[in-house]
CSV table of C-alpha atoms in Angstrom, one decimal:
chain,number,residue,atom,x,y,z
A,1,ILE,CA,0.0,0.0,0.0
A,2,ILE,CA,2.9,2.4,0.8
A,3,THR,CA,4.4,1.7,-2.7
A,4,ILE,CA,1.0,2.4,-4.3
A,5,LEU,CA,0.5,5.6,-2.4
A,6,SER,CA,4.0,6.7,-3.3
A,7,SER,CA,3.4,5.8,-6.9
A,8,ILE,CA,0.4,8.0,-7.0
A,9,ILE,CA,2.6,10.9,-5.8
A,10,PHE,CA,5.0,10.0,-8.6
A,11,PHE,CA,2.3,10.3,-11.2
A,12,ILE,CA,0.7,13.4,-9.8
A,13,THR,CA,4.1,15.1,-9.8
A,14,PHE,CA,5.0,13.9,-13.3
A,15,PHE,CA,1.7,15.1,-14.9
A,16,SER,CA,1.5,18.4,-13.1
A,17,ILE,CA,5.0,19.8,-13.5
A,18,ASP,CA,4.3,21.4,-16.9
A,19,LYS,CA,1.3,23.2,-15.4
A,20,PHE,CA,3.6,25.4,-13.2
A,21,LYS,CA,4.5,28.8,-14.8
A,22,ASP,CA,6.1,30.5,-11.8
A,23,GLY,CA,7.8,29.8,-8.5
A,24,ASP,CA,10.8,27.8,-7.3
A,25,ILE,CA,10.0,24.8,-9.5
A,26,ILE,CA,10.7,26.9,-12.6
A,27,LYS,CA,14.1,27.9,-11.3
A,28,TYR,CA,15.0,24.3,-10.4
A,29,ASN,CA,13.9,23.2,-13.8
A,30,LYS,CA,15.9,25.9,-15.5
A,31,VAL,CA,19.1,24.9,-13.7
A,32,TYR,CA,18.5,21.2,-14.3
A,33,ASP,CA,18.0,21.9,-18.1
A,34,PHE,CA,21.1,24.0,-18.2
A,35,PHE,CA,23.2,21.1,-16.9
A,36,TYR,CA,21.5,18.9,-19.5
A,37,ALA,CA,22.3,21.2,-22.3
A,38,GLU,CA,25.3,20.6,-24.6
A,39,LYS,CA,28.7,22.1,-23.5
A,40,GLU,CA,28.7,24.6,-26.3
A,41,ILE,CA,25.3,26.0,-25.2
A,42,ARG,CA,26.5,26.4,-21.6
A,43,GLU,CA,29.7,28.1,-22.8
A,44,SER,CA,27.8,30.5,-25.1
A,45,TYR,CA,25.6,31.4,-22.2
A,46,PHE,CA,28.7,32.4,-20.1
A,47,ALA,CA,30.1,34.4,-23.1
A,48,THR,CA,26.9,36.5,-23.5
A,49,HIS,CA,25.5,36.9,-20.0
A,50,ASN,CA,26.7,38.5,-16.7
A,51,ASN,CA,27.5,35.4,-14.8
A,52,SER,CA,28.4,36.6,-11.4
A,53,ASP,CA,26.3,35.1,-8.6
A,54,ILE,CA,25.1,36.9,-5.5
A,55,TRP,CA,28.5,36.2,-3.8
A,56,GLY,CA,30.5,37.8,-6.7
A,57,ASN,CA,31.8,34.5,-8.2
A,58,GLN,CA,32.6,34.8,-11.9
A,59,SER,CA,34.4,31.6,-12.8
A,60,ASN,CA,32.0,30.5,-15.6
A,61,SER,CA,31.4,27.1,-14.0
A,62,ASP,CA,28.2,25.1,-13.7
A,63,ARG,CA,28.5,25.6,-10.0
A,64,ASP,CA,28.4,29.4,-10.4
A,65,TYR,CA,25.3,29.1,-12.6
A,66,TYR,CA,23.7,27.0,-10.0
A,67,SER,CA,24.5,29.4,-7.2
A,68,LYS,CA,23.4,32.4,-9.3
A,69,TYR,CA,19.9,31.1,-10.1
A,70,LEU,CA,19.2,29.2,-6.9
A,71,THR,CA,21.1,31.5,-4.6
A,72,SER,CA,22.5,28.5,-2.9
A,73,LYS,CA,25.9,27.0,-1.9
A,74,GLU,CA,24.7,23.6,-0.8
A,75,TYR,CA,26.6,20.8,-2.4
A,76,LEU,CA,24.5,17.7,-2.2
A,77,HIS,CA,21.6,19.0,-4.2
A,78,PHE,CA,24.0,20.5,-6.8
A,79,PHE,CA,25.7,17.1,-7.1
A,80,LEU,CA,22.4,15.2,-7.5
A,81,ILE,CA,20.9,17.5,-10.2
A,82,TYR,CA,24.3,17.7,-12.0
A,83,LEU,CA,24.6,13.9,-12.1
A,84,PHE,CA,21.0,13.0,-12.9
A,85,SER,CA,20.6,15.8,-15.5
A,86,PHE,CA,22.7,13.6,-17.9
A,87,ILE,CA,20.4,10.6,-17.6
A,88,LEU,CA,16.9,11.7,-16.7
A,89,ASP,CA,14.4,14.5,-17.7
A,90,TYR,CA,13.6,16.9,-14.9
A,91,GLU,CA,10.0,15.6,-14.7
A,92,ILE,CA,11.2,12.1,-14.0
A,93,PHE,CA,13.9,13.2,-11.6
A,94,LEU,CA,11.4,15.3,-9.5
A,95,SER,CA,8.8,12.6,-9.7
A,96,LEU,CA,11.4,10.0,-8.4
A,97,ILE,CA,12.5,12.4,-5.6
A,98,ASN,CA,8.9,12.9,-4.6
A,99,PHE,CA,8.2,9.1,-4.7
A,100,LEU,CA,11.2,8.6,-2.4
A,101,PHE,CA,10.1,11.3,-0.1
A,102,ALA,CA,6.5,9.9,0.2
A,103,PHE,CA,7.8,6.4,0.5
A,104,THR,CA,10.3,7.1,3.3
A,105,PHE,CA,7.8,9.4,5.1
A,106,LEU,CA,5.2,6.7,5.0
A,107,GLN,CA,7.7,4.0,6.1
A,108,VAL,CA,8.6,6.1,9.1
A,109,LEU,CA,5.0,6.8,10.0
A,110,HIS,CA,4.2,3.1,9.6
A,111,ALA,CA,7.2,2.2,11.9
A,112,TYR,CA,5.6,4.4,14.5
A,113,ASN,CA,2.2,2.6,14.0
A,114,VAL,CA,0.4,5.7,12.6
A,115,ASN,CA,-2.9,4.7,11.0
A,116,LEU,CA,-2.6,4.4,7.2
A,117,PHE,CA,-5.6,6.6,6.6
A,118,ILE,CA,-4.0,9.4,8.7
A,119,SER,CA,-0.7,8.9,6.8
A,120,SER,CA,-2.5,9.1,3.5
A,121,LEU,CA,-4.2,12.3,4.5
A,122,LEU,CA,-0.9,13.7,5.5
A,123,ILE,CA,0.9,13.0,2.2
A,124,PHE,CA,-2.0,14.1,0.0
A,125,THR,CA,-3.6,17.1,1.9
A,126,ASN,CA,-1.0,18.6,4.3
A,127,TYR,CA,0.0,22.1,3.0
A,128,TYR,CA,3.6,21.8,4.1
A,129,VAL,CA,4.0,18.4,2.5
A,130,LEU,CA,2.5,19.7,-0.7
A,131,ILE,CA,5.0,22.6,-0.7
A,132,LEU,CA,7.8,20.1,-0.3
A,133,TYR,CA,6.7,18.3,-3.5
A,134,PHE,CA,7.0,21.3,-5.8
A,135,SER,CA,8.8,24.2,-4.2
A,136,MET,CA,11.5,23.2,-1.7
A,137,GLU,CA,13.6,20.7,-3.6
A,138,ARG,CA,16.8,21.2,-1.6
A,139,LEU,CA,15.0,21.0,1.8
A,140,LYS,CA,13.2,17.9,0.6
A,141,ILE,CA,16.4,16.1,-0.1
A,142,GLY,CA,17.7,17.0,3.3
A,143,ILE,CA,14.5,15.7,4.9
A,144,ILE,CA,14.7,12.5,2.8
A,145,ILE,CA,18.2,11.9,4.2
A,146,LEU,CA,16.8,12.3,7.7
A,147,LEU,CA,13.8,10.1,7.1
A,148,ILE,CA,16.0,7.3,5.7
A,149,LEU,CA,18.2,7.7,8.8
A,150,PHE,CA,15.3,7.6,11.2
A,151,PHE,CA,13.8,4.6,9.5
A,152,TYR,CA,17.1,2.8,9.7
A,153,LEU,CA,17.6,3.8,13.4
A,154,ILE,CA,14.0,2.6,14.2
A,155,LYS,CA,14.9,-0.8,12.8
A,156,ASN,CA,18.5,-1.0,14.1
A,157,LYS,CA,19.4,0.6,17.4
A,158,LYS,CA,23.2,0.1,16.9
A,159,ASN,CA,25.6,3.0,16.5
A,160,PHE,CA,22.9,5.6,17.2
A,161,LYS,CA,25.2,8.5,18.1
A,162,LYS,CA,27.6,8.0,15.1
A,163,LEU,CA,24.8,7.5,12.6
A,164,ILE,CA,22.7,10.5,13.8
A,165,PHE,CA,25.7,12.7,13.6
A,166,LEU,CA,26.5,11.5,10.0
A,167,GLY,CA,22.9,11.8,8.9
A,168,LEU,CA,22.5,15.3,10.3
A,169,VAL,CA,25.7,16.6,8.7
A,170,THR,CA,24.8,15.0,5.4
A,171,SER,CA,21.3,16.6,5.5
A,172,CYS,CA,23.0,19.9,6.1
A,173,LEU,CA,24.9,19.5,2.9
A,174,ALA,CA,21.6,19.2,1.1
A,175,HIS,CA,20.1,22.3,2.7
A,176,LEU,CA,21.7,24.6,5.2
A,177,GLN,CA,18.3,25.0,7.0
A,178,MET,CA,18.7,21.4,8.3
A,179,ALA,CA,21.4,22.8,10.6
A,180,ILE,CA,18.4,23.9,12.8
A,181,VAL,CA,17.6,20.2,13.3
A,182,PHE,CA,21.3,19.4,13.8
A,183,ILE,CA,21.7,22.1,16.5
A,184,SER,CA,18.4,21.4,18.2
A,185,HIS,CA,19.3,17.7,18.5
A,186,TYR,CA,22.5,18.4,20.4
A,187,PHE,CA,20.8,21.0,22.7
């Protein structure tokens, strides 16, 4: 049932991406498509456009393009979209990320014995979860890392302190805002 519910999220994402005309998803799609473009197209962009990002970097690298349009310095999201842009369309990439998010979220809720009806309502109707599907891609990747870690720690109680530290640091590499979770865990 968890796989079926997550697959529904996959298909909702896949068929609704092209309906968005504004917002963060457009920026993420633009950067993803830039990495997918041929090298000559990327180089011609840097030759004709002001390429400095908000930090003043002007090295004409894919990383600088990423930080210019997403105003971000996080590394894990950059690495993921750079890598997957060569093998998947953005629609499939985002749909798979949303499938993974819904799947791990439902697995963690199931591990805590949350009623499946309540879990379903949460992934289909909760405003903050819906925003994660389409607007907060970097934060979603950080949350996925934490959810995978929580699910693993629920099942296996060994090496809790080492794994929680590793998971929190890795999630911070996906989105700096995850540092709030990191700091609050140790306080």
